[in-house]
CSV table of C-alpha atoms and ligand atoms in Angstrom, one decimal:
chain,number,residue,atom,x,y,z
A,1,UNK,CA,6.9,21.8,-15.4
A,2,UNK,CA,8.1,24.7,-17.2
A,3,UNK,CA,9.2,27.8,-15.3
A,4,UNK,CA,9.5,31.4,-16.3
A,5,UNK,CA,12.1,32.6,-13.6
A,6,UNK,CA,12.9,29.4,-11.7
A,7,UNK,CA,15.9,27.2,-12.9
A,8,UNK,CA,15.9,23.6,-11.8
A,9,UNK,CA,19.4,22.6,-11.0
A,10,UNK,CA,20.9,20.2,-13.3
A,11,UNK,CA,21.9,16.7,-11.7
A,12,UNK,CA,19.0,17.0,-9.1
A,13,UNK,CA,16.0,14.8,-8.9
A,14,UNK,CA,12.7,16.1,-7.2
A,15,UNK,CA,11.3,14.3,-4.2
A,16,UNK,CA,8.2,12.2,-4.9
A,17,UNK,CA,5.3,10.6,-2.9
A,18,UNK,CA,4.5,6.8,-2.8
A,19,UNK,CA,2.0,5.3,-0.8
A,20,UNK,CA,1.7,8.5,1.1
A,21,UNK,CA,5.2,8.6,2.0
A,22,UNK,CA,8.1,11.0,0.9
A,23,UNK,CA,10.6,9.2,-1.5
A,24,UNK,CA,13.7,11.1,-1.1
A,25,UNK,CA,16.6,10.5,-3.8
A,26,UNK,CA,20.2,11.0,-3.0
A,27,UNK,CA,20.1,14.2,-4.8
A,28,UNK,CA,17.1,15.9,-4.1
A,29,UNK,CA,16.1,19.4,-5.2
A,30,UNK,CA,15.1,21.4,-2.5
A,31,UNK,CA,13.8,25.1,-2.7
A,32,UNK,CA,14.8,28.2,-0.8
A,33,UNK,CA,13.4,31.7,-0.6
A,34,UNK,CA,16.0,34.0,0.7
A,35,UNK,CA,13.6,36.4,2.0
A,36,UNK,CA,13.8,40.3,2.5
A,37,UNK,CA,16.0,42.3,4.9
A,38,UNK,CA,18.5,40.0,6.7
A,39,UNK,CA,17.3,37.0,4.8
A,40,UNK,CA,20.3,37.1,2.3
A,41,UNK,CA,22.6,37.0,4.9
A,42,UNK,CA,21.3,34.2,7.2
A,43,UNK,CA,20.4,32.0,3.9
A,44,UNK,CA,23.9,32.4,2.7
A,45,UNK,CA,25.4,31.4,5.9
A,46,UNK,CA,23.2,28.4,6.7
A,47,UNK,CA,23.5,27.0,2.9
A,48,UNK,CA,27.2,26.6,3.8
A,49,UNK,CA,26.4,24.8,7.0
A,50,UNK,CA,23.8,22.4,5.7
A,51,UNK,CA,26.1,21.6,2.6
A,52,UNK,CA,29.1,21.2,4.9
A,53,UNK,CA,27.0,18.7,7.3
A,54,UNK,CA,25.7,16.7,4.3
A,55,UNK,CA,29.2,16.6,2.9
A,56,UNK,CA,30.7,15.2,6.2
A,57,UNK,CA,27.7,12.7,7.0
A,58,UNK,CA,27.7,11.2,3.5
A,59,UNK,CA,31.0,11.8,1.8
A,60,UNK,CA,29.4,12.9,-1.5
A,61,UNK,CA,27.0,9.9,-1.6
A,62,UNK,CA,24.2,12.6,-0.8
A,63,UNK,CA,24.0,16.1,-1.9
A,64,UNK,CA,21.0,18.8,-2.1
A,65,UNK,CA,20.5,20.7,-5.2
A,66,UNK,CA,19.4,24.0,-4.2
A,67,UNK,CA,16.8,25.9,-6.2
A,68,UNK,CA,16.2,29.4,-5.7
A,69,UNK,CA,12.8,30.4,-5.4
A,70,UNK,CA,11.3,34.1,-5.2
A,71,UNK,CA,8.9,35.7,-2.7
A,72,UNK,CA,8.7,39.2,-1.1
A,73,UNK,CA,11.0,41.9,-2.5
A,74,UNK,CA,13.3,40.1,-4.4
A,75,UNK,CA,10.2,38.4,-6.4
A,76,UNK,CA,8.9,41.9,-7.1
A,77,UNK,CA,12.2,42.8,-8.8
A,78,UNK,CA,12.1,39.3,-11.0
A,79,UNK,CA,8.3,39.2,-11.4
A,80,UNK,CA,7.6,42.9,-12.3
A,81,UNK,CA,6.3,43.9,-9.0
A,82,UNK,CA,4.5,40.7,-7.8
A,83,UNK,CA,5.6,39.8,-4.3
A,84,UNK,CA,3.7,36.6,-4.3
A,85,UNK,CA,4.3,34.9,-7.6
A,86,UNK,CA,2.1,31.8,-8.6
A,87,UNK,CA,5.1,30.2,-10.1
A,88,UNK,CA,6.8,30.1,-6.6
A,89,UNK,CA,3.8,28.2,-5.2
A,90,UNK,CA,3.7,25.9,-8.0
A,91,UNK,CA,7.4,25.1,-7.4
A,92,UNK,CA,6.7,24.5,-3.4
A,93,UNK,CA,4.0,22.2,-4.5
A,94,UNK,CA,6.3,20.6,-7.1
A,95,UNK,CA,9.4,20.0,-5.1
A,96,UNK,CA,7.4,19.3,-2.0
A,97,UNK,CA,10.1,20.6,0.5
A,98,UNK,CA,11.5,24.2,0.8
A,99,UNK,CA,12.7,26.7,3.3
A,100,UNK,CA,12.3,30.4,3.5
A,101,UNK,CA,13.7,33.3,5.2
A,102,UNK,CA,11.6,36.2,6.5
A,103,UNK,CA,9.5,38.2,4.4
A,104,UNK,CA,8.2,41.8,4.9
A,105,UNK,CA,4.7,42.5,4.9
A,106,UNK,CA,4.5,45.9,2.8
A,107,UNK,CA,2.8,48.6,4.5
A,108,UNK,CA,-0.3,49.7,2.8
A,109,UNK,CA,-1.9,49.1,-0.4
A,110,UNK,CA,-3.9,46.7,1.3
A,111,UNK,CA,-1.4,43.9,1.4
A,112,UNK,CA,-1.8,40.7,3.2
A,113,UNK,CA,1.0,39.2,5.2
A,114,UNK,CA,2.8,37.1,2.6
A,115,UNK,CA,3.3,34.4,5.4
A,116,UNK,CA,-0.4,34.1,6.1
A,117,UNK,CA,-1.1,34.0,2.4
A,118,UNK,CA,1.7,31.3,1.8
A,119,UNK,CA,0.1,29.0,4.7
A,120,UNK,CA,-3.3,29.4,3.3
A,121,UNK,CA,-2.5,28.9,-0.4
A,122,UNK,CA,-0.6,25.8,0.4
A,123,UNK,CA,-3.0,24.8,3.1
A,124,UNK,CA,0.1,24.4,5.6
A,125,UNK,CA,-2.2,23.5,8.2
A,126,UNK,CA,0.4,22.6,11.0
A,127,UNK,CA,3.2,25.2,12.3
A,128,UNK,CA,5.7,23.0,14.1
A,129,UNK,CA,8.0,25.0,16.6
A,130,UNK,CA,10.8,22.6,18.6
A,131,UNK,CA,11.8,24.6,21.6
A,132,UNK,CA,15.0,22.8,22.9
A,133,UNK,CA,17.8,24.3,25.0
A,134,UNK,CA,21.5,24.1,23.7
A,135,UNK,CA,23.9,24.4,26.8
A,136,UNK,CA,25.4,27.6,26.9
A,137,UNK,CA,22.9,29.6,25.2
A,138,UNK,CA,21.6,32.7,27.2
A,139,UNK,CA,18.2,31.9,29.1
A,140,UNK,CA,16.2,33.3,31.8
A,141,UNK,CA,15.4,30.0,33.4
A,142,UNK,CA,17.1,28.6,36.2
A,143,UNK,CA,17.0,25.0,34.7
A,144,UNK,CA,16.7,25.7,31.0
A,145,UNK,CA,17.7,22.0,30.2
A,146,UNK,CA,14.4,21.0,31.3
A,147,UNK,CA,12.7,22.7,28.3
A,148,UNK,CA,12.4,20.3,25.3
A,149,UNK,CA,8.8,20.8,23.7
A,150,UNK,CA,7.5,20.8,20.3
A,151,UNK,CA,4.4,22.9,19.6
A,152,UNK,CA,1.9,22.0,17.0
A,153,UNK,CA,0.0,25.1,16.3
A,154,UNK,CA,-3.0,25.2,13.9
A,155,UNK,CA,-2.1,27.4,11.0
A,156,UNK,CA,-5.3,27.9,8.8
A,157,UNK,CA,-8.4,28.7,11.2
A,158,UNK,CA,-9.2,30.7,14.2
A,159,UNK,CA,-9.3,34.5,14.0
A,160,UNK,CA,-6.6,34.3,11.5
A,161,UNK,CA,-9.3,33.5,8.8
A,162,UNK,CA,-9.7,37.2,8.9
A,163,UNK,CA,-13.4,37.4,9.1
A,164,UNK,CA,-13.7,41.0,10.6
A,165,UNK,CA,-16.2,43.9,10.3
A,166,UNK,CA,-15.0,47.3,11.1
A,167,UNK,CA,-17.1,49.3,13.7
A,168,UNK,CA,-19.5,51.7,11.9
A,169,UNK,CA,-19.2,49.6,8.5
A,170,UNK,CA,-22.3,48.7,6.7
A,171,UNK,CA,-21.2,45.0,7.1
A,172,UNK,CA,-20.7,45.4,10.8
A,173,UNK,CA,-24.2,47.0,11.4
A,174,UNK,CA,-25.8,44.2,9.5
A,175,UNK,CA,-24.1,41.4,11.5
A,176,UNK,CA,-24.7,43.1,14.6
A,177,UNK,CA,-28.6,43.6,13.8
A,178,UNK,CA,-28.4,40.0,13.1
A,179,UNK,CA,-26.8,39.1,16.2
A,180,UNK,CA,-28.8,41.1,18.4
A,181,UNK,CA,-32.2,40.6,16.8
A,182,UNK,CA,-32.2,36.9,15.9
A,183,UNK,CA,-29.5,35.3,18.1
A,184,UNK,CA,-30.2,37.3,21.3
A,185,UNK,CA,-26.7,38.6,21.8
A,186,UNK,CA,-25.6,41.5,23.9
A,187,UNK,CA,-22.8,43.8,23.2
A,188,UNK,CA,-21.5,47.4,23.5
A,189,UNK,CA,-23.0,49.8,20.6
A,190,UNK,CA,-20.2,50.3,17.9
A,191,UNK,CA,-18.3,47.1,18.7
A,192,UNK,CA,-15.9,45.9,16.1
A,193,UNK,CA,-17.0,42.3,15.3
A,194,UNK,CA,-14.7,39.4,14.4
A,195,UNK,CA,-15.5,35.5,13.8
A,196,UNK,CA,-13.7,32.7,15.1
A,197,UNK,CA,-14.1,29.4,13.2
A,198,UNK,CA,-12.6,26.2,14.5
A,199,UNK,CA,-13.7,23.0,12.8
A,200,UNK,CA,-13.3,19.4,13.7
A,201,UNK,CA,-11.6,19.0,10.2
A,202,UNK,CA,-9.0,21.7,11.2
A,203,UNK,CA,-8.5,20.4,14.6
A,204,UNK,CA,-8.2,16.7,14.1
A,205,UNK,CA,-5.6,16.7,11.1
A,206,UNK,CA,-3.4,19.2,13.5
A,207,UNK,CA,-3.7,16.7,16.4
A,208,UNK,CA,-3.3,13.8,14.4
A,209,UNK,CA,0.2,15.1,13.3
A,210,UNK,CA,0.9,16.1,17.1
A,211,UNK,CA,0.1,12.6,18.3
A,212,UNK,CA,1.8,10.7,15.4
A,213,UNK,CA,5.1,13.0,16.1
A,214,UNK,CA,4.8,11.7,19.7
A,215,UNK,CA,4.6,8.2,18.7
A,216,UNK,CA,7.4,8.5,16.1
A,217,UNK,CA,9.7,10.2,18.5
A,218,UNK,CA,8.9,8.1,21.5
A,219,UNK,CA,7.6,10.9,23.4
A,220,UNK,CA,5.6,10.6,26.7
A,221,UNK,CA,2.8,13.0,26.4
A,222,UNK,CA,0.7,15.4,24.1
A,223,UNK,CA,-1.0,18.3,25.9
A,224,UNK,CA,-4.1,19.9,24.2
A,225,UNK,CA,-4.0,23.7,25.0
A,226,UNK,CA,-7.3,25.4,24.8
A,227,UNK,CA,-9.3,28.4,26.2
A,228,UNK,CA,-12.3,26.3,26.4
A,229,UNK,CA,-13.6,27.4,29.8
A,230,UNK,CA,-14.6,30.9,28.0
A,231,UNK,CA,-15.1,29.8,24.4
A,232,UNK,CA,-16.9,26.5,24.8
A,233,UNK,CA,-17.8,26.1,21.1
A,234,UNK,CA,-14.5,26.9,19.4
A,235,UNK,CA,-11.8,26.5,21.9
A,236,UNK,CA,-13.5,23.8,24.1
A,237,UNK,CA,-14.8,22.1,20.7
A,238,UNK,CA,-10.8,21.9,20.0
A,239,UNK,CA,-10.2,20.1,23.3
A,240,UNK,CA,-13.3,17.7,22.9
A,241,UNK,CA,-12.1,17.0,19.0
A,242,UNK,CA,-8.5,16.5,20.0
A,243,UNK,CA,-9.4,13.7,22.6
A,244,UNK,CA,-11.7,12.2,19.8
A,245,UNK,CA,-8.7,12.0,17.5
A,246,UNK,CA,-6.7,10.3,20.5
A,247,UNK,CA,-9.4,7.7,21.3
A,248,UNK,CA,-10.7,6.8,17.8
A,249,UNK,CA,-7.4,6.8,15.9
A,250,UNK,CA,-4.8,6.2,18.4
A,251,UNK,CA,-6.7,4.5,21.0
A,252,UNK,CA,-4.2,1.3,21.2
A,253,UNK,CA,-1.1,3.9,22.2
A,254,UNK,CA,-2.8,6.5,24.3
A,255,UNK,CA,-4.5,6.9,27.6
A,256,UNK,CA,-5.9,10.2,28.9
A,257,UNK,CA,-4.6,11.8,32.3
A,258,UNK,CA,-7.9,10.6,33.9
A,259,UNK,CA,-7.1,7.0,33.0
A,260,UNK,CA,-3.5,7.4,34.1
A,261,UNK,CA,-4.8,8.3,37.7
A,262,UNK,CA,-7.9,6.0,37.8
A,263,UNK,CA,-6.5,2.9,36.1
A,264,UNK,CA,-2.6,3.1,36.5
A,265,UNK,CA,-2.3,4.9,39.9
A,266,UNK,CA,-0.5,7.8,38.0
A,267,UNK,CA,2.4,5.4,36.9
A,268,UNK,CA,2.7,5.8,33.2
A,269,UNK,CA,2.4,2.5,31.6
A,270,UNK,CA,5.3,1.4,28.9
A,271,UNK,CA,4.2,2.0,25.4
A,272,UNK,CA,1.2,4.6,26.2
A,273,UNK,CA,1.4,8.3,25.6
A,274,UNK,CA,-0.6,10.2,27.9
A,275,UNK,CA,-3.1,12.8,26.5
A,276,UNK,CA,-3.9,15.8,28.6
A,277,UNK,CA,-5.2,19.2,28.1
A,278,UNK,CA,-4.6,22.5,29.9
A,279,UNK,CA,-6.1,26.1,29.8
A,280,UNK,CA,-4.0,28.4,27.7
A,281,UNK,CA,-3.4,31.1,30.5
A,282,UNK,CA,-2.1,28.1,33.1
A,283,UNK,CA,-0.1,26.7,30.2
A,284,UNK,CA,2.1,29.9,30.1
A,285,UNK,CA,2.7,29.5,33.9
A,286,UNK,CA,3.5,25.8,33.5
A,287,UNK,CA,6.1,26.4,30.8
A,288,UNK,CA,8.2,28.4,33.1
A,289,UNK,CA,7.7,26.4,36.3
A,290,UNK,CA,7.4,22.8,35.1
A,291,UNK,CA,8.4,22.7,31.5
A,292,UNK,CA,10.0,19.0,32.0
A,293,UNK,CA,6.2,17.9,32.3
A,294,UNK,CA,5.5,18.5,28.7
A,295,UNK,CA,6.7,17.0,25.3
A,296,UNK,CA,4.3,18.0,22.7
A,297,UNK,CA,1.7,20.8,22.8
A,298,UNK,CA,-1.2,21.0,20.2
A,299,UNK,CA,-2.9,24.6,20.2
A,300,UNK,CA,-5.2,26.3,18.3
A,301,UNK,CA,-4.0,29.1,16.0
A,302,UNK,CA,-3.9,32.2,18.3
A,303,UNK,CA,-3.0,30.4,21.5
A,304,UNK,CA,-0.1,28.8,19.5
A,305,UNK,CA,1.3,32.2,18.2
A,306,UNK,CA,1.7,33.5,21.8
A,307,UNK,CA,3.1,30.2,23.3
A,308,UNK,CA,5.7,29.6,20.4
A,309,UNK,CA,7.5,33.1,21.1
A,310,UNK,CA,7.2,32.8,25.0
A,311,UNK,CA,8.5,29.2,24.9
A,312,UNK,CA,11.2,30.3,22.6
A,313,UNK,CA,12.2,33.1,24.9
A,314,UNK,CA,13.2,30.3,27.4
A,315,UNK,CA,15.7,29.0,25.3
A,316,UNK,CA,17.3,32.1,23.6
A,317,UNK,CA,14.6,33.8,21.9
A,318,UNK,CA,13.4,33.8,18.4
A,319,UNK,CA,16.8,34.6,16.7
A,320,UNK,CA,17.3,30.8,17.4
A,321,UNK,CA,14.0,29.1,17.3
A,322,UNK,CA,13.3,27.0,14.4
A,323,UNK,CA,9.9,26.4,12.6
A,324,UNK,CA,8.0,24.6,9.9
A,325,UNK,CA,4.7,24.8,8.2
A,326,UNK,CA,3.5,21.4,6.9
A,327,UNK,CA,0.4,20.2,5.1
A,328,UNK,CA,0.1,16.3,4.4
A,329,UNK,CA,3.2,16.3,2.1
A,330,UNK,CA,4.3,19.8,1.1
A,331,UNK,CA,6.7,21.6,3.8
A,332,UNK,CA,7.9,24.9,4.0
A,333,UNK,CA,10.6,25.5,6.9
A,334,UNK,CA,11.2,28.8,8.0
A,335,UNK,CA,13.1,31.4,10.2
A,336,UNK,CA,10.5,32.1,12.9
A,337,UNK,CA,11.8,35.9,13.3
A,338,UNK,CA,11.2,39.0,10.9
A,339,UNK,CA,13.3,40.6,8.5
A,340,UNK,CA,15.0,42.9,11.0
A,341,UNK,CA,15.5,45.6,8.4
A,342,UNK,CA,17.6,47.9,10.2
A,343,UNK,CA,20.4,44.8,10.0
A,344,UNK,CA,19.7,44.5,6.3
A,345,UNK,CA,23.1,43.3,4.5
A,346,UNK,CA,25.3,44.0,7.3
A,347,UNK,CA,26.4,40.4,8.0
A,348,UNK,CA,25.7,40.7,11.5
A,349,UNK,CA,22.5,38.9,12.9
A,350,UNK,CA,22.3,35.4,14.3
A,351,UNK,CA,21.6,32.8,11.6
A,352,UNK,CA,20.4,30.0,13.9
A,353,UNK,CA,16.7,30.3,13.6
A,354,UNK,CA,16.9,29.3,10.0
A,355,UNK,CA,19.9,27.0,10.2
A,356,UNK,CA,18.2,25.0,12.9
A,357,UNK,CA,14.9,25.0,10.7
A,358,UNK,CA,17.1,23.6,8.0
A,359,UNK,CA,18.1,20.7,10.4
A,360,UNK,CA,14.5,20.0,11.1
A,361,UNK,CA,14.1,19.9,7.2
A,362,UNK,CA,17.1,17.4,6.9
A,363,UNK,CA,15.2,15.4,9.6
A,364,UNK,CA,12.0,15.5,7.6
A,365,UNK,CA,13.8,14.0,4.5
A,366,UNK,CA,15.3,11.6,6.6
A,367,UNK,CA,18.8,12.8,6.6
A,368,UNK,CA,19.3,12.4,10.4
A,369,UNK,CA,23.0,11.9,10.3
A,370,UNK,CA,23.6,15.4,8.6
A,371,UNK,CA,21.1,16.8,11.2
A,372,UNK,CA,22.7,15.3,14.3
A,373,UNK,CA,26.0,16.6,13.1
A,374,UNK,CA,24.8,20.3,13.4
A,375,UNK,CA,23.0,19.6,16.5
A,376,UNK,CA,26.4,18.3,17.9
A,377,UNK,CA,28.6,21.1,17.0
A,378,UNK,CA,26.0,24.0,17.8
A,379,UNK,CA,26.7,24.1,21.5
A,380,UNK,CA,30.4,23.6,21.0
A,381,UNK,CA,30.5,26.9,19.1
A,382,UNK,CA,28.2,28.4,21.7
A,383,UNK,CA,30.5,27.2,24.5
A,384,UNK,CA,33.6,28.8,22.7
A,385,UNK,CA,31.5,31.9,23.1
A,386,UNK,CA,32.2,33.0,19.4
A,387,UNK,CA,28.5,34.3,18.9
A,388,UNK,CA,26.6,36.8,17.1
A,389,UNK,CA,25.8,40.3,18.7
A,390,UNK,CA,22.5,39.3,20.1
A,391,UNK,CA,24.0,36.3,22.4
A,392,UNK,CA,27.3,38.1,22.9
A,393,UNK,CA,25.3,41.0,24.8
A,394,UNK,CA,23.8,38.2,27.1
A,395,UNK,CA,27.1,36.6,27.8
A,396,UNK,CA,30.2,37.5,29.9
A,397,UNK,CA,33.4,37.5,27.9
A,398,UNK,CA,32.1,36.5,24.4
A,399,UNK,CA,33.7,37.2,21.0
A,400,UNK,CA,31.4,38.9,18.8
A,401,UNK,CA,31.3,37.4,15.2
A,402,UNK,CA,29.6,38.1,12.0
A,403,UNK,CA,26.8,35.9,10.6
A,404,UNK,CA,29.3,34.3,8.2
A,405,UNK,CA,32.0,33.9,10.6
A,406,UNK,CA,29.3,32.3,12.9
A,407,UNK,CA,28.6,29.7,10.1
A,408,UNK,CA,32.5,29.3,9.7
A,409,UNK,CA,32.8,28.4,13.2
A,410,UNK,CA,30.0,25.7,12.9
A,411,UNK,CA,32.0,24.6,9.5
A,412,UNK,CA,35.2,24.0,11.4
A,413,UNK,CA,33.7,21.9,14.2
A,414,UNK,CA,31.5,19.9,11.6
A,415,UNK,CA,34.7,19.2,9.5
A,416,UNK,CA,36.5,18.1,12.6
A,417,UNK,CA,33.9,16.0,13.9
B,501,LIG,P1,11.9,41.1,13.7
B,501,LIG,O1,12.2,41.2,12.1
B,501,LIG,O2,12.0,39.8,13.9
B,501,LIG,O3,13.1,42.0,14.5
B,501,LIG,C1,12.9,42.6,15.9
B,501,LIG,C2,14.1,42.2,16.6
B,501,LIG,O4,14.4,41.0,16.8
B,501,LIG,C3,15.4,42.9,15.8
B,501,LIG,O5,15.6,44.3,15.9
B,501,LIG,C4,16.5,42.1,16.5
B,501,LIG,O6,16.6,42.8,17.7
B,501,LIG,C5,15.8,40.7,16.8
B,501,LIG,N1,16.2,39.9,15.7
B,501,LIG,C6,15.1,39.4,14.8
B,501,LIG,N2,15.8,38.3,14.1
B,501,LIG,C7,17.2,38.4,14.5
B,501,LIG,C8,18.1,37.5,14.2
B,501,LIG,N3,18.1,36.7,13.4
B,501,LIG,N4,19.5,37.6,15.0
B,501,LIG,C9,19.5,38.6,16.0
B,501,LIG,N5,18.6,39.3,16.3
B,501,LIG,C10,17.2,39.2,15.7
B,501,LIG,O7,10.6,41.8,13.8
B,501,LIG,P2,9.9,43.1,13.5
B,501,LIG,O8,10.9,44.3,13.4
B,501,LIG,O9,8.5,43.3,14.4
B,501,LIG,O10,9.4,42.8,11.8
B,501,LIG,C11,10.1,43.5,10.7
B,501,LIG,C12,9.6,42.8,9.5
B,501,LIG,O11,9.7,41.5,9.5
B,501,LIG,C13,8.0,43.2,9.4
B,501,LIG,O12,7.8,43.6,8.0
B,501,LIG,C14,7.4,42.0,9.7
B,501,LIG,O13,6.2,41.9,9.0
B,501,LIG,C15,8.2,40.9,9.2
B,501,LIG,N6,8.1,39.6,9.7
B,501,LIG,C16,8.1,38.4,8.9
B,501,LIG,C17,8.0,37.2,9.7
B,501,LIG,C18,8.3,36.3,8.6
B,501,LIG,O14,8.6,36.1,7.6
B,501,LIG,N7,8.1,34.8,9.4
B,501,LIG,C19,7.7,37.2,10.9
B,501,LIG,C20,7.9,38.3,11.8
B,501,LIG,C21,8.0,39.6,11.2
B,501,LIG,P3,17.3,43.9,18.2
B,501,LIG,O15,17.0,45.2,17.8
B,501,LIG,O16,17.2,44.1,19.7
B,501,LIG,O17,19.0,43.6,17.9
């Protein structure tokens, strides 16, 4: 593929797909988008940490060839005002695996969120957020070490489809008339109207990934989170379709919570994953009171949005929470926080969210040793209390370091490991 403003690094090879599996060479080209605001600082710091871990783990036998891609404000400079260049989407499809910093959603002018557009254009249907505690990270929980959950949030449908009609608009009046006169619906005059599509296709492909993750990682349970008691044909259907996937596609390795009690007296049999479901509001409470009971959550889009940030707050907040948006093969890893514009180019903020998203990326391409190294040294740096301002203000006697110094500390530990 010929690119206008993207240069594929020499010496790197593209990741490919064979028989539905990623084939990762020892010199893969991975894409990265710096992002806006604090994106430059956290990306440059993280690139150094990933490279140091890879060098240490594989002693030069493996090396990532990074390829800069453009989206957001930097793209507008390179592509003559275009914040969302088609070429970047093409490269993300072509390279298969990339990582991005946060992007500003320009205000006014009818811009859609670039993040939402990216998920929809590349059909990145699973948003994956591991929520895990690292010792020493400031947490409001009494036993934060019990939090070790991976959230699979459906990323493409639900109220995020943007099917909304403003109160007073001609479209709204037309739809309201249809709903009242032909469907017998009752609601206040002048209500804004929105549509919430949730499909079997969208639900099943998400749940399939969540259960497969539990199998791959040898985890005990998958919980379907929904609000089916109120929204029966969307949220309730999500729950029903989720159980269908469990039974029809993973019946050999899964049992439901009912079966656990009816057939096994509540004792989880070896080699079986328990599938259960919880109403979304109760799930928020359980996340705080009994997080140890949950390994994987599979949720519809809006519930997952709320739950991901609430869960992240238990283990240090969105400044540290990593994330990924994944389709069948294309994966875009990302910092989960925004651009924090007031800190732009101040070399101040916490790079952990992006850096740990990169660790997920290393795991995704099968470079587990490099990922493990970063996971191993991260708590050591936190234990030394050499942390960025956001953690320092929550700790006693911490030394505040800059973004790049925090990366230096991690690299020192990696090299000494
Ligand atoms: P934000 O950028 O996430 O920042 C909110 C606050 O969170 C910051 O002021 C800071 O708190 C803290 N924070 C965020 N990242 C941090 C980090 N790496 N280290 C330490 N603290 C961090 O949210 P926002 O101000 O609502 O949004 C700003 C822009 O980001 C908007 O244009 C929005 O559209 C965009 N956004 C993008 C994404 C994405 O690309 N995925 C996600 C969300 C928002 P203190 O002020 O307390 O220090």
